[in-house]
PDB file of C-alpha atoms in Angstrom:
ATOM      1  CA  UNK N   1    -165.661 166.547-141.965  1.00 58.00           C
ATOM      2  CA  UNK N   2    -168.448 163.758-142.939  1.00 86.00           C
ATOM      3  CA  UNK N   3    -167.569 160.948-141.226  1.00 93.00           C
ATOM      4  CA  UNK N   4    -168.552 162.845-137.884  1.00 94.00           C
ATOM      5  CA  UNK N   5    -172.206 163.243-139.710  1.00 93.00           C
ATOM      6  CA  UNK N   6    -172.140 159.721-140.106  1.00 95.00           C
ATOM      7  CA  UNK N   7    -171.196 158.739-136.639  1.00 96.00           C
ATOM      8  CA  UNK N   8    -173.905 161.396-135.599  1.00 95.00           C
ATOM      9  CA  UNK N   9    -176.312 159.324-137.123  1.00 96.00           C
ATOM     10  CA  UNK N  10    -175.564 156.081-135.939  1.00 97.00           C
ATOM     11  CA  UNK N  11    -174.979 157.757-132.073  1.00 96.00           C
ATOM     12  CA  UNK N  12    -178.613 157.840-132.890  1.00 96.00           C
ATOM     13  CA  UNK N  13    -179.244 154.145-133.321  1.00 96.00           C
ATOM     14  CA  UNK N  14    -176.301 153.218-130.626  1.00 97.00           C
ATOM     15  CA  UNK N  15    -174.262 152.006-133.662  1.00 96.00           C
ATOM     16  CA  UNK N  16    -171.408 154.533-134.033  1.00 95.00           C
ATOM     17  CA  UNK N  17    -169.542 152.306-131.821  1.00 96.00           C
ATOM     18  CA  UNK N  18    -169.640 149.493-135.022  1.00 97.00           C
ATOM     19  CA  UNK N  19    -168.079 151.982-137.693  1.00 97.00           C
ATOM     20  CA  UNK N  20    -164.932 151.022-138.120  1.00 97.00           C
ATOM     21  CA  UNK N  21    -161.245 153.592-139.018  1.00 96.00           C
ATOM     22  CA  UNK N  22    -158.471 152.176-140.456  1.00 96.00           C
ATOM     23  CA  UNK N  23    -155.220 153.293-140.600  1.00 95.00           C
ATOM     24  CA  UNK N  24    -154.712 152.879-144.179  1.00 95.00           C
ATOM     25  CA  UNK N  25    -157.218 154.305-147.196  1.00 93.00           C
ATOM     26  CA  UNK N  26    -160.632 152.511-147.954  1.00 94.00           C
ATOM     27  CA  UNK N  27    -161.251 154.976-150.477  1.00 93.00           C
ATOM     28  CA  UNK N  28    -161.743 152.273-153.337  1.00 94.00           C
ATOM     29  CA  UNK N  29    -162.992 148.738-153.379  1.00 96.00           C
ATOM     30  CA  UNK N  30    -160.100 147.266-153.320  1.00 96.00           C
ATOM     31  CA  UNK N  31    -158.189 149.059-150.712  1.00 96.00           C
ATOM     32  CA  UNK N  32    -161.682 148.843-148.060  1.00 96.00           C
ATOM     33  CA  UNK N  33    -161.727 144.765-148.926  1.00 97.00           C
ATOM     34  CA  UNK N  34    -157.640 145.279-148.009  1.00 97.00           C
ATOM     35  CA  UNK N  35    -158.421 146.785-144.683  1.00 96.00           C
ATOM     36  CA  UNK N  36    -161.817 144.737-143.533  1.00 96.00           C
ATOM     37  CA  UNK N  37    -160.279 141.578-144.667  1.00 96.00           C
ATOM     38  CA  UNK N  38    -162.972 140.745-146.737  1.00 97.00           C
ATOM     39  CA  UNK N  39    -163.188 139.538-150.782  1.00 96.00           C
ATOM     40  CA  UNK N  40    -164.116 143.010-153.060  1.00 97.00           C
ATOM     41  CA  UNK N  41    -167.847 142.474-153.705  1.00 97.00           C
ATOM     42  CA  UNK N  42    -168.761 142.445-150.343  1.00 98.00           C
ATOM     43  CA  UNK N  43    -167.883 145.751-150.309  1.00 98.00           C
ATOM     44  CA  UNK N  44    -170.717 148.125-150.651  1.00 98.00           C
ATOM     45  CA  UNK N  45    -169.631 150.751-153.027  1.00 97.00           C
ATOM     46  CA  UNK N  46    -172.081 153.911-152.923  1.00 97.00           C
ATOM     47  CA  UNK N  47    -172.795 155.856-156.592  1.00 97.00           C
ATOM     48  CA  UNK N  48    -173.875 159.182-157.537  1.00 97.00           C
ATOM     49  CA  UNK N  49    -175.833 160.370-160.207  1.00 97.00           C
ATOM     50  CA  UNK N  50    -178.046 163.129-160.957  1.00 94.00           C
ATOM     51  CA  UNK N  51    -181.720 162.148-162.741  1.00 93.00           C
ATOM     52  CA  UNK N  52    -182.633 166.071-164.255  1.00 88.00           C
ATOM     53  CA  UNK N  53    -182.356 168.037-160.924  1.00 88.00           C
ATOM     54  CA  UNK N  54    -182.203 164.851-158.625  1.00 92.00           C
ATOM     55  CA  UNK N  55    -179.636 163.570-156.455  1.00 96.00           C
ATOM     56  CA  UNK N  56    -179.624 159.652-156.510  1.00 97.00           C
ATOM     57  CA  UNK N  57    -177.140 157.356-154.146  1.00 98.00           C
ATOM     58  CA  UNK N  58    -177.075 153.746-156.053  1.00 98.00           C
ATOM     59  CA  UNK N  59    -175.259 151.032-153.555  1.00 98.00           C
ATOM     60  CA  UNK N  60    -174.066 148.533-155.094  1.00 98.00           C
ATOM     61  CA  UNK N  61    -171.437 145.198-154.838  1.00 98.00           C
ATOM     62  CA  UNK N  62    -167.901 145.640-154.903  1.00 97.00           C
ATOM     63  CA  UNK N  63    -167.678 143.741-158.314  1.00 96.00           C
ATOM     64  CA  UNK N  64    -170.950 144.765-159.948  1.00 97.00           C
ATOM     65  CA  UNK N  65    -170.382 147.697-162.840  1.00 96.00           C
ATOM     66  CA  UNK N  66    -173.986 149.874-163.915  1.00 96.00           C
ATOM     67  CA  UNK N  67    -175.573 148.426-166.789  1.00 96.00           C
ATOM     68  CA  UNK N  68    -175.910 151.460-168.947  1.00 95.00           C
ATOM     69  CA  UNK N  69    -179.808 149.505-170.708  1.00 96.00           C
ATOM     70  CA  UNK N  70    -180.696 148.676-167.240  1.00 97.00           C
ATOM     71  CA  UNK N  71    -179.860 152.386-165.503  1.00 97.00           C
ATOM     72  CA  UNK N  72    -181.875 153.974-168.853  1.00 96.00           C
ATOM     73  CA  UNK N  73    -185.045 152.015-168.274  1.00 97.00           C
ATOM     74  CA  UNK N  74    -184.915 152.144-164.434  1.00 96.00           C
ATOM     75  CA  UNK N  75    -184.498 155.957-164.267  1.00 96.00           C
ATOM     76  CA  UNK N  76    -185.167 156.862-168.093  1.00 95.00           C
ATOM     77  CA  UNK N  77    -182.595 158.751-168.511  1.00 93.00           C
ATOM     78  CA  UNK N  78    -178.499 158.360-168.986  1.00 92.00           C
ATOM     79  CA  UNK N  79    -176.219 157.755-166.443  1.00 91.00           C
ATOM     80  CA  UNK N  80    -174.689 160.871-165.238  1.00 90.00           C
ATOM     81  CA  UNK N  81    -172.187 160.338-162.194  1.00 93.00           C
ATOM     82  CA  UNK N  82    -171.805 163.721-160.189  1.00 95.00           C
ATOM     83  CA  UNK N  83    -168.958 166.184-159.812  1.00 92.00           C
ATOM     84  CA  UNK N  84    -166.967 166.041-156.490  1.00 91.00           C
ATOM     85  CA  UNK N  85    -168.412 169.272-156.019  1.00 91.00           C
ATOM     86  CA  UNK N  86    -172.182 168.572-156.548  1.00 92.00           C
ATOM     87  CA  UNK N  87    -171.222 165.123-154.054  1.00 92.00           C
ATOM     88  CA  UNK N  88    -170.024 167.809-151.369  1.00 89.00           C
ATOM     89  CA  UNK N  89    -173.043 170.222-152.303  1.00 92.00           C
ATOM     90  CA  UNK N  90    -175.677 167.568-152.253  1.00 94.00           C
ATOM     91  CA  UNK N  91    -174.802 164.605-150.381  1.00 94.00           C
ATOM     92  CA  UNK N  92    -172.263 166.559-147.664  1.00 91.00           C
ATOM     93  CA  UNK N  93    -169.721 163.330-148.741  1.00 90.00           C
ATOM     94  CA  UNK N  94    -166.737 163.657-150.399  1.00 88.00           C
ATOM     95  CA  UNK N  95    -165.703 160.654-153.233  1.00 88.00           C
ATOM     96  CA  UNK N  96    -163.814 157.983-151.459  1.00 89.00           C
ATOM     97  CA  UNK N  97    -166.711 158.214-148.324  1.00 91.00           C
ATOM     98  CA  UNK N  98    -169.481 158.617-150.071  1.00 94.00           C
ATOM     99  CA  UNK N  99    -172.333 156.584-148.236  1.00 96.00           C
ATOM    100  CA  UNK N 100    -176.203 156.953-147.455  1.00 97.00           C
ATOM    101  CA  UNK N 101    -176.215 158.263-144.038  1.00 96.00           C
ATOM    102  CA  UNK N 102    -176.659 161.172-142.310  1.00 94.00           C
ATOM    103  CA  UNK N 103    -177.225 162.762-146.146  1.00 95.00           C
ATOM    104  CA  UNK N 104    -180.261 165.451-146.740  1.00 95.00           C
ATOM    105  CA  UNK N 105    -183.939 163.818-147.370  1.00 94.00           C
ATOM    106  CA  UNK N 106    -183.891 164.543-151.143  1.00 95.00           C
ATOM    107  CA  UNK N 107    -181.468 162.721-151.826  1.00 96.00           C
ATOM    108  CA  UNK N 108    -182.935 159.197-152.586  1.00 97.00           C
ATOM    109  CA  UNK N 109    -181.033 156.163-152.104  1.00 98.00           C
ATOM    110  CA  UNK N 110    -181.812 152.577-154.235  1.00 98.00           C
ATOM    111  CA  UNK N 111    -179.752 149.660-153.414  1.00 98.00           C
ATOM    112  CA  UNK N 112    -178.899 147.211-156.595  1.00 98.00           C
ATOM    113  CA  UNK N 113    -180.133 143.248-156.194  1.00 97.00           C
ATOM    114  CA  UNK N 114    -176.230 142.220-156.638  1.00 97.00           C
ATOM    115  CA  UNK N 115    -175.774 143.066-152.799  1.00 98.00           C
ATOM    116  CA  UNK N 116    -178.671 140.886-151.807  1.00 96.00           C
ATOM    117  CA  UNK N 117    -175.706 137.491-152.242  1.00 96.00           C
ATOM    118  CA  UNK N 118    -174.220 138.273-149.219  1.00 97.00           C
ATOM    119  CA  UNK N 119    -175.629 138.656-145.905  1.00 97.00           C
ATOM    120  CA  UNK N 120    -173.063 141.563-144.480  1.00 98.00           C
ATOM    121  CA  UNK N 121    -172.039 144.058-146.366  1.00 98.00           C
ATOM    122  CA  UNK N 122    -169.143 147.253-145.556  1.00 98.00           C
ATOM    123  CA  UNK N 123    -169.852 150.387-146.984  1.00 98.00           C
ATOM    124  CA  UNK N 124    -167.861 153.857-146.393  1.00 96.00           C
ATOM    125  CA  UNK N 125    -169.140 156.222-143.351  1.00 95.00           C
ATOM    126  CA  UNK N 126    -167.912 158.755-144.622  1.00 93.00           C
ATOM    127  CA  UNK N 127    -164.472 159.448-144.846  1.00 94.00           C
ATOM    128  CA  UNK N 128    -161.597 157.538-147.015  1.00 94.00           C
ATOM    129  CA  UNK N 129    -160.515 155.296-143.853  1.00 95.00           C
ATOM    130  CA  UNK N 130    -163.914 154.072-142.536  1.00 96.00           C
ATOM    131  CA  UNK N 131    -166.294 151.611-143.034  1.00 97.00           C
ATOM    132  CA  UNK N 132    -169.400 149.346-140.885  1.00 98.00           C
ATOM    133  CA  UNK N 133    -170.553 146.327-141.133  1.00 98.00           C
ATOM    134  CA  UNK N 134    -174.120 145.787-142.091  1.00 98.00           C
ATOM    135  CA  UNK N 135    -176.640 143.324-142.346  1.00 98.00           C
ATOM    136  CA  UNK N 136    -178.923 143.502-145.667  1.00 98.00           C
ATOM    137  CA  UNK N 137    -181.993 144.176-143.321  1.00 97.00           C
ATOM    138  CA  UNK N 138    -179.479 146.789-141.330  1.00 98.00           C
ATOM    139  CA  UNK N 139    -178.301 148.410-144.702  1.00 98.00           C
ATOM    140  CA  UNK N 140    -182.083 148.926-145.332  1.00 97.00           C
ATOM    141  CA  UNK N 141    -182.888 150.199-142.159  1.00 97.00           C
ATOM    142  CA  UNK N 142    -179.960 152.410-141.538  1.00 97.00           C
ATOM    143  CA  UNK N 143    -179.806 153.670-145.828  1.00 97.00           C
ATOM    144  CA  UNK N 144    -183.423 155.050-145.647  1.00 94.00           C
ATOM    145  CA  UNK N 145    -183.475 153.086-149.539  1.00 97.00           C
ATOM    146  CA  UNK N 146    -186.566 154.122-151.526  1.00 96.00           C
ATOM    147  CA  UNK N 147    -186.329 150.788-153.526  1.00 97.00           C
ATOM    148  CA  UNK N 148    -184.216 147.754-154.443  1.00 98.00           C
ATOM    149  CA  UNK N 149    -183.174 147.564-158.149  1.00 98.00           C
ATOM    150  CA  UNK N 150    -181.738 145.664-161.024  1.00 97.00           C
ATOM    151  CA  UNK N 151    -179.062 148.019-162.410  1.00 97.00           C
ATOM    152  CA  UNK N 152    -175.809 146.151-162.894  1.00 97.00           C
ATOM    153  CA  UNK N 153    -174.010 143.778-164.530  1.00 95.00           C
ATOM    154  CA  UNK N 154    -170.747 141.409-163.978  1.00 90.00           C
ATOM    155  CA  UNK N 155    -171.826 140.166-161.227  1.00 90.00           C
ATOM    156  CA  UNK N 156    -173.855 137.006-161.689  1.00 78.00           C
ATOM    157  CA  UNK N 157    -172.444 133.935-160.830  1.00 58.00           C
TER     158      UNK N 157
END
């Protein structure tokens, strides 16, 4: 179960006790916001793509949408989301619990600038009923991100 992978990952940093597990589903932005008790925009959703044969994850604010032209300018490819099978094979987490914690080293992680307007955000932790509250600097540290990107729309104030 991939929540166990995320727990083991955070245990290395004595942070596993900060993982929140809910009695209800947090598999969508709306459900996660209800479970956590925050606005949907503060949910750090993890989107998964294949760029050539390279799996990548992009964490975005809950209210942001991928802007295809920005994505193509950044990655030089049309956005192609991973299938559920590819997700489990390449990342090790299933839809609803995808996160950048405890993933294989060959998976590149990007953080979208839509997240920078918040002090803390809530990414999933490997299951469809979990999350962890992280500051932006903690998100940078624990996601082992490659770089900040600007590939989203519909979130600017």
